[in-house]
Amino acid sequence: MNDRKLIRVEVDPNLCVGSGMCVNFNPDLFQIQPDGHAAYVGRKLDEMAALDAAELCPVSAINLIYEEQQ
């Protein structure tokens, strides 16, 4: 059983190349920002969608941050 609590989703701007895979996968949660990098913009945390987007990211720029990781 997974007892970790997701507290945020981050897109590392140093890794993100703006491929848009995350945005194409879920435009309600991810958007390309003016600087060309993606950002998680969802009002609620959607762990499953964020995990799926992280797996699709060609440069592994999407990180899920859990409470136990702080």
PDB file of N, CA and C in Angstrom:
ATOM      1  N   MET A   1       0.845  -1.189   0.000  1.00  0.00           N
ATOM      2  CA  MET A   1       0.000   0.000   0.000  1.00  0.00           C
ATOM      3  C   MET A   1       0.885   1.246   0.000  1.00  0.00           C
ATOM      4  N   ASN A   2       0.551   2.181  -0.833  1.00  0.00           N
ATOM      5  CA  ASN A   2       1.318   3.409  -0.959  1.00  0.00           C
ATOM      6  C   ASN A   2       0.803   4.427   0.052  1.00  0.00           C
ATOM      7  N   ASP A   3       1.617   4.762   1.061  1.00  0.00           N
ATOM      8  CA  ASP A   3       1.175   5.714   2.073  1.00  0.00           C
ATOM      9  C   ASP A   3       1.853   7.069   1.914  1.00  0.00           C
ATOM     10  N   ARG A   4       2.529   7.278   0.794  1.00  0.00           N
ATOM     11  CA  ARG A   4       3.156   8.561   0.531  1.00  0.00           C
ATOM     12  C   ARG A   4       2.099   9.557   0.087  1.00  0.00           C
ATOM     13  N   LYS A   5       2.283  10.813   0.471  1.00  0.00           N
ATOM     14  CA  LYS A   5       1.342  11.853   0.077  1.00  0.00           C
ATOM     15  C   LYS A   5       2.016  12.789  -0.923  1.00  0.00           C
ATOM     16  N   LEU A   6       1.433  12.876  -2.111  1.00  0.00           N
ATOM     17  CA  LEU A   6       1.932  13.791  -3.136  1.00  0.00           C
ATOM     18  C   LEU A   6       1.645  15.213  -2.696  1.00  0.00           C
ATOM     19  N   ILE A   7       2.686  16.059  -2.679  1.00  0.00           N
ATOM     20  CA  ILE A   7       2.475  17.438  -2.260  1.00  0.00           C
ATOM     21  C   ILE A   7       2.666  18.439  -3.394  1.00  0.00           C
ATOM     22  N   ARG A   8       3.400  18.053  -4.444  1.00  0.00           N
ATOM     23  CA  ARG A   8       3.505  18.944  -5.609  1.00  0.00           C
ATOM     24  C   ARG A   8       4.136  18.191  -6.791  1.00  0.00           C
ATOM     25  N   VAL A   9       3.950  18.790  -7.955  1.00  0.00           N
ATOM     26  CA  VAL A   9       4.554  18.282  -9.187  1.00  0.00           C
ATOM     27  C   VAL A   9       5.421  19.408  -9.730  1.00  0.00           C
ATOM     28  N   GLU A  10       6.673  19.099 -10.006  1.00  0.00           N
ATOM     29  CA  GLU A  10       7.605  20.104 -10.516  1.00  0.00           C
ATOM     30  C   GLU A  10       8.113  19.695 -11.892  1.00  0.00           C
ATOM     31  N   VAL A  11       8.330  20.693 -12.723  1.00  0.00           N
ATOM     32  CA  VAL A  11       8.995  20.485 -14.002  1.00  0.00           C
ATOM     33  C   VAL A  11      10.329  21.224 -13.906  1.00  0.00           C
ATOM     34  N   ASP A  12      11.411  20.490 -14.024  1.00  0.00           N
ATOM     35  CA  ASP A  12      12.749  21.078 -13.906  1.00  0.00           C
ATOM     36  C   ASP A  12      13.058  21.879 -15.171  1.00  0.00           C
ATOM     37  N   PRO A  13      13.152  23.217 -15.052  1.00  0.00           N
ATOM     38  CA  PRO A  13      13.399  24.039 -16.240  1.00  0.00           C
ATOM     39  C   PRO A  13      14.795  23.826 -16.827  1.00  0.00           C
ATOM     40  N   ASN A  14      15.696  23.260 -16.047  1.00  0.00           N
ATOM     41  CA  ASN A  14      17.033  22.970 -16.563  1.00  0.00           C
ATOM     42  C   ASN A  14      17.053  21.724 -17.435  1.00  0.00           C
ATOM     43  N   LEU A  15      16.034  20.887 -17.297  1.00  0.00           N
ATOM     44  CA  LEU A  15      15.938  19.668 -18.101  1.00  0.00           C
ATOM     45  C   LEU A  15      14.898  19.780 -19.210  1.00  0.00           C
ATOM     46  N   CYS A  16      13.824  20.495 -18.947  1.00  0.00           N
ATOM     47  CA  CYS A  16      12.712  20.591 -19.894  1.00  0.00           C
ATOM     48  C   CYS A  16      13.184  21.204 -21.215  1.00  0.00           C
ATOM     49  N   VAL A  17      12.819  20.531 -22.305  1.00  0.00           N
ATOM     50  CA  VAL A  17      13.160  21.031 -23.635  1.00  0.00           C
ATOM     51  C   VAL A  17      11.921  21.532 -24.382  1.00  0.00           C
ATOM     52  N   GLY A  18      10.784  21.547 -23.682  1.00  0.00           N
ATOM     53  CA  GLY A  18       9.562  22.065 -24.288  1.00  0.00           C
ATOM     54  C   GLY A  18       8.983  21.177 -25.373  1.00  0.00           C
ATOM     55  N   SER A  19       9.169  19.875 -25.256  1.00  0.00           N
ATOM     56  CA  SER A  19       8.649  18.965 -26.280  1.00  0.00           C
ATOM     57  C   SER A  19       7.131  18.976 -26.343  1.00  0.00           C
ATOM     58  N   GLY A  20       6.488  19.303 -25.234  1.00  0.00           N
ATOM     59  CA  GLY A  20       5.030  19.368 -25.208  1.00  0.00           C
ATOM     60  C   GLY A  20       4.342  18.034 -25.019  1.00  0.00           C
ATOM     61  N   MET A  21       5.091  16.993 -24.765  1.00  0.00           N
ATOM     62  CA  MET A  21       4.469  15.676 -24.564  1.00  0.00           C
ATOM     63  C   MET A  21       3.486  15.716 -23.392  1.00  0.00           C
ATOM     64  N   CYS A  22       3.877  16.359 -22.305  1.00  0.00           N
ATOM     65  CA  CYS A  22       3.004  16.435 -21.127  1.00  0.00           C
ATOM     66  C   CYS A  22       1.757  17.259 -21.434  1.00  0.00           C
ATOM     67  N   VAL A  23       1.919  18.333 -22.187  1.00  0.00           N
ATOM     68  CA  VAL A  23       0.794  19.194 -22.542  1.00  0.00           C
ATOM     69  C   VAL A  23      -0.161  18.441 -23.462  1.00  0.00           C
ATOM     70  N   ASN A  24       0.373  17.731 -24.445  1.00  0.00           N
ATOM     71  CA  ASN A  24      -0.465  16.944 -25.348  1.00  0.00           C
ATOM     72  C   ASN A  24      -1.203  15.856 -24.592  1.00  0.00           C
ATOM     73  N   PHE A  25      -0.541  15.269 -23.594  1.00  0.00           N
ATOM     74  CA  PHE A  25      -1.143  14.205 -22.806  1.00  0.00           C
ATOM     75  C   PHE A  25      -2.268  14.741 -21.922  1.00  0.00           C
ATOM     76  N   ASN A  26      -2.019  15.882 -21.262  1.00  0.00           N
ATOM     77  CA  ASN A  26      -3.027  16.424 -20.365  1.00  0.00           C
ATOM     78  C   ASN A  26      -2.921  17.951 -20.291  1.00  0.00           C
ATOM     79  N   PRO A  27      -3.573  18.644 -21.212  1.00  0.00           N
ATOM     80  CA  PRO A  27      -3.485  20.108 -21.248  1.00  0.00           C
ATOM     81  C   PRO A  27      -4.159  20.803 -20.063  1.00  0.00           C
ATOM     82  N   ASP A  28      -4.967  20.084 -19.297  1.00  0.00           N
ATOM     83  CA  ASP A  28      -5.566  20.676 -18.107  1.00  0.00           C
ATOM     84  C   ASP A  28      -4.570  20.758 -16.961  1.00  0.00           C
ATOM     85  N   LEU A  29      -3.518  19.945 -17.018  1.00  0.00           N
ATOM     86  CA  LEU A  29      -2.537  19.914 -15.938  1.00  0.00           C
ATOM     87  C   LEU A  29      -1.210  20.555 -16.293  1.00  0.00           C
ATOM     88  N   PHE A  30      -0.849  20.550 -17.575  1.00  0.00           N
ATOM     89  CA  PHE A  30       0.444  21.078 -18.000  1.00  0.00           C
ATOM     90  C   PHE A  30       0.262  22.104 -19.096  1.00  0.00           C
ATOM     91  N   GLN A  31       1.089  23.154 -19.057  1.00  0.00           N
ATOM     92  CA  GLN A  31       1.086  24.161 -20.115  1.00  0.00           C
ATOM     93  C   GLN A  31       2.517  24.593 -20.389  1.00  0.00           C
ATOM     94  N   ILE A  32       2.756  24.970 -21.648  1.00  0.00           N
ATOM     95  CA  ILE A  32       4.045  25.546 -22.004  1.00  0.00           C
ATOM     96  C   ILE A  32       4.018  27.015 -21.587  1.00  0.00           C
ATOM     97  N   GLN A  33       5.023  27.428 -20.862  1.00  0.00           N
ATOM     98  CA  GLN A  33       5.130  28.793 -20.350  1.00  0.00           C
ATOM     99  C   GLN A  33       5.828  29.688 -21.389  1.00  0.00           C
ATOM    100  N   PRO A  34       5.775  30.991 -21.195  1.00  0.00           N
ATOM    101  CA  PRO A  34       6.416  31.914 -22.146  1.00  0.00           C
ATOM    102  C   PRO A  34       7.911  31.640 -22.364  1.00  0.00           C
ATOM    103  N   ASP A  35       8.573  31.046 -21.362  1.00  0.00           N
ATOM    104  CA  ASP A  35       9.998  30.754 -21.518  1.00  0.00           C
ATOM    105  C   ASP A  35      10.251  29.477 -22.317  1.00  0.00           C
ATOM    106  N   GLY A  36       9.176  28.806 -22.757  1.00  0.00           N
ATOM    107  CA  GLY A  36       9.309  27.601 -23.569  1.00  0.00           C
ATOM    108  C   GLY A  36       9.347  26.315 -22.780  1.00  0.00           C
ATOM    109  N   HIS A  37       9.298  26.401 -21.471  1.00  0.00           N
ATOM    110  CA  HIS A  37       9.312  25.214 -20.619  1.00  0.00           C
ATOM    111  C   HIS A  37       7.900  24.910 -20.136  1.00  0.00           C
ATOM    112  N   ALA A  38       7.670  23.645 -19.850  1.00  0.00           N
ATOM    113  CA  ALA A  38       6.364  23.243 -19.341  1.00  0.00           C
ATOM    114  C   ALA A  38       6.270  23.528 -17.850  1.00  0.00           C
ATOM    115  N   ALA A  39       5.037  23.629 -17.367  1.00  0.00           N
ATOM    116  CA  ALA A  39       4.769  23.794 -15.942  1.00  0.00           C
ATOM    117  C   ALA A  39       3.496  23.043 -15.606  1.00  0.00           C
ATOM    118  N   TYR A  40       3.454  22.529 -14.390  1.00  0.00           N
ATOM    119  CA  TYR A  40       2.229  21.903 -13.888  1.00  0.00           C
ATOM    120  C   TYR A  40       1.319  23.023 -13.432  1.00  0.00           C
ATOM    121  N   VAL A  41       0.129  23.106 -14.012  1.00  0.00           N
ATOM    122  CA  VAL A  41      -0.780  24.199 -13.710  1.00  0.00           C
ATOM    123  C   VAL A  41      -2.123  23.709 -13.160  1.00  0.00           C
ATOM    124  N   GLY A  42      -2.227  22.420 -12.919  1.00  0.00           N
ATOM    125  CA  GLY A  42      -3.473  21.876 -12.397  1.00  0.00           C
ATOM    126  C   GLY A  42      -3.810  22.446 -11.038  1.00  0.00           C
ATOM    127  N   ARG A  43      -5.070  22.709 -10.816  1.00  0.00           N
ATOM    128  CA  ARG A  43      -5.509  23.248  -9.523  1.00  0.00           C
ATOM    129  C   ARG A  43      -5.459  22.173  -8.450  1.00  0.00           C
ATOM    130  N   LYS A  44      -5.646  20.936  -8.838  1.00  0.00           N
ATOM    131  CA  LYS A  44      -5.575  19.810  -7.910  1.00  0.00           C
ATOM    132  C   LYS A  44      -4.443  18.902  -8.359  1.00  0.00           C
ATOM    133  N   LEU A  45      -3.867  18.212  -7.399  1.00  0.00           N
ATOM    134  CA  LEU A  45      -2.823  17.245  -7.741  1.00  0.00           C
ATOM    135  C   LEU A  45      -3.479  15.971  -8.249  1.00  0.00           C
ATOM    136  N   ASP A  46      -3.053  15.532  -9.402  1.00  0.00           N
ATOM    137  CA  ASP A  46      -3.544  14.291  -9.994  1.00  0.00           C
ATOM    138  C   ASP A  46      -2.336  13.371 -10.138  1.00  0.00           C
ATOM    139  N   GLU A  47      -2.140  12.532  -9.146  1.00  0.00           N
ATOM    140  CA  GLU A  47      -0.942  11.699  -9.086  1.00  0.00           C
ATOM    141  C   GLU A  47      -0.819  10.765 -10.284  1.00  0.00           C
ATOM    142  N   MET A  48      -1.897  10.103 -10.664  1.00  0.00           N
ATOM    143  CA  MET A  48      -1.813   9.149 -11.768  1.00  0.00           C
ATOM    144  C   MET A  48      -1.497   9.855 -13.084  1.00  0.00           C
ATOM    145  N   ALA A  49      -2.132  10.968 -13.344  1.00  0.00           N
ATOM    146  CA  ALA A  49      -1.863  11.712 -14.581  1.00  0.00           C
ATOM    147  C   ALA A  49      -0.444  12.265 -14.574  1.00  0.00           C
ATOM    148  N   ALA A  50       0.014  12.738 -13.427  1.00  0.00           N
ATOM    149  CA  ALA A  50       1.378  13.262 -13.337  1.00  0.00           C
ATOM    150  C   ALA A  50       2.402  12.150 -13.538  1.00  0.00           C
ATOM    151  N   LEU A  51       2.135  10.981 -12.981  1.00  0.00           N
ATOM    152  CA  LEU A  51       3.035   9.840 -13.192  1.00  0.00           C
ATOM    153  C   LEU A  51       3.096   9.456 -14.661  1.00  0.00           C
ATOM    154  N   ASP A  52       1.939   9.430 -15.311  1.00  0.00           N
ATOM    155  CA  ASP A  52       1.903   9.100 -16.737  1.00  0.00           C
ATOM    156  C   ASP A  52       2.678  10.130 -17.554  1.00  0.00           C
ATOM    157  N   ALA A  53       2.485  11.405 -17.239  1.00  0.00           N
ATOM    158  CA  ALA A  53       3.199  12.462 -17.959  1.00  0.00           C
ATOM    159  C   ALA A  53       4.701  12.362 -17.717  1.00  0.00           C
ATOM    160  N   ALA A  54       5.098  12.040 -16.484  1.00  0.00           N
ATOM    161  CA  ALA A  54       6.515  11.894 -16.170  1.00  0.00           C
ATOM    162  C   ALA A  54       7.142  10.762 -16.984  1.00  0.00           C
ATOM    163  N   GLU A  55       6.401   9.698 -17.178  1.00  0.00           N
ATOM    164  CA  GLU A  55       6.900   8.581 -17.985  1.00  0.00           C
ATOM    165  C   GLU A  55       7.020   8.955 -19.455  1.00  0.00           C
ATOM    166  N   LEU A  56       6.159   9.845 -19.929  1.00  0.00           N
ATOM    167  CA  LEU A  56       6.194  10.278 -21.328  1.00  0.00           C
ATOM    168  C   LEU A  56       7.294  11.299 -21.606  1.00  0.00           C
ATOM    169  N   CYS A  57       7.721  12.018 -20.588  1.00  0.00           N
ATOM    170  CA  CYS A  57       8.691  13.091 -20.773  1.00  0.00           C
ATOM    171  C   CYS A  57      10.009  12.530 -21.327  1.00  0.00           C
ATOM    172  N   PRO A  58      10.447  13.010 -22.488  1.00  0.00           N
ATOM    173  CA  PRO A  58      11.650  12.441 -23.106  1.00  0.00           C
ATOM    174  C   PRO A  58      12.948  12.771 -22.362  1.00  0.00           C
ATOM    175  N   VAL A  59      12.902  13.751 -21.454  1.00  0.00           N
ATOM    176  CA  VAL A  59      14.120  14.120 -20.724  1.00  0.00           C
ATOM    177  C   VAL A  59      13.965  13.979 -19.211  1.00  0.00           C
ATOM    178  N   SER A  60      12.899  13.323 -18.779  1.00  0.00           N
ATOM    179  CA  SER A  60      12.646  13.075 -17.348  1.00  0.00           C
ATOM    180  C   SER A  60      12.672  14.355 -16.516  1.00  0.00           C
ATOM    181  N   ALA A  61      12.006  15.394 -17.014  1.00  0.00           N
ATOM    182  CA  ALA A  61      12.002  16.680 -16.333  1.00  0.00           C
ATOM    183  C   ALA A  61      10.879  16.818 -15.306  1.00  0.00           C
ATOM    184  N   ILE A  62       9.922  15.891 -15.299  1.00  0.00           N
ATOM    185  CA  ILE A  62       8.781  15.985 -14.393  1.00  0.00           C
ATOM    186  C   ILE A  62       9.068  15.162 -13.143  1.00  0.00           C
ATOM    187  N   ASN A  63       8.976  15.837 -12.002  1.00  0.00           N
ATOM    188  CA  ASN A  63       9.240  15.196 -10.720  1.00  0.00           C
ATOM    189  C   ASN A  63       8.024  15.288  -9.826  1.00  0.00           C
ATOM    190  N   LEU A  64       7.668  14.184  -9.233  1.00  0.00           N
ATOM    191  CA  LEU A  64       6.597  14.163  -8.246  1.00  0.00           C
ATOM    192  C   LEU A  64       7.249  14.233  -6.879  1.00  0.00           C
ATOM    193  N   ILE A  65       6.820  15.194  -6.090  1.00  0.00           N
ATOM    194  CA  ILE A  65       7.410  15.426  -4.779  1.00  0.00           C
ATOM    195  C   ILE A  65       6.418  14.932  -3.725  1.00  0.00           C
ATOM    196  N   TYR A  66       6.897  14.018  -2.898  1.00  0.00           N
ATOM    197  CA  TYR A  66       6.067  13.443  -1.857  1.00  0.00           C
ATOM    198  C   TYR A  66       6.465  13.979  -0.498  1.00  0.00           C
ATOM    199  N   GLU A  67       5.534  13.986   0.402  1.00  0.00           N
ATOM    200  CA  GLU A  67       5.754  14.517   1.745  1.00  0.00           C
ATOM    201  C   GLU A  67       6.975  13.900   2.419  1.00  0.00           C
ATOM    202  N   GLU A  68       7.182  12.624   2.272  1.00  0.00           N
ATOM    203  CA  GLU A  68       8.314  11.967   2.912  1.00  0.00           C
ATOM    204  C   GLU A  68       9.664  12.357   2.316  1.00  0.00           C
ATOM    205  N   GLN A  69       9.672  13.035   1.154  1.00  0.00           N
ATOM    206  CA  GLN A  69      10.914  13.410   0.490  1.00  0.00           C
ATOM    207  C   GLN A  69      11.422  14.763   0.956  1.00  0.00           C
ATOM    208  N   GLN A  70      10.698  15.467   1.781  1.00  0.00           N
ATOM    209  CA  GLN A  70      11.115  16.809   2.197  1.00  0.00           C
ATOM    210  C   GLN A  70      12.174  16.736   3.262  1.00  0.00           C
TER     211      GLN A  70
END
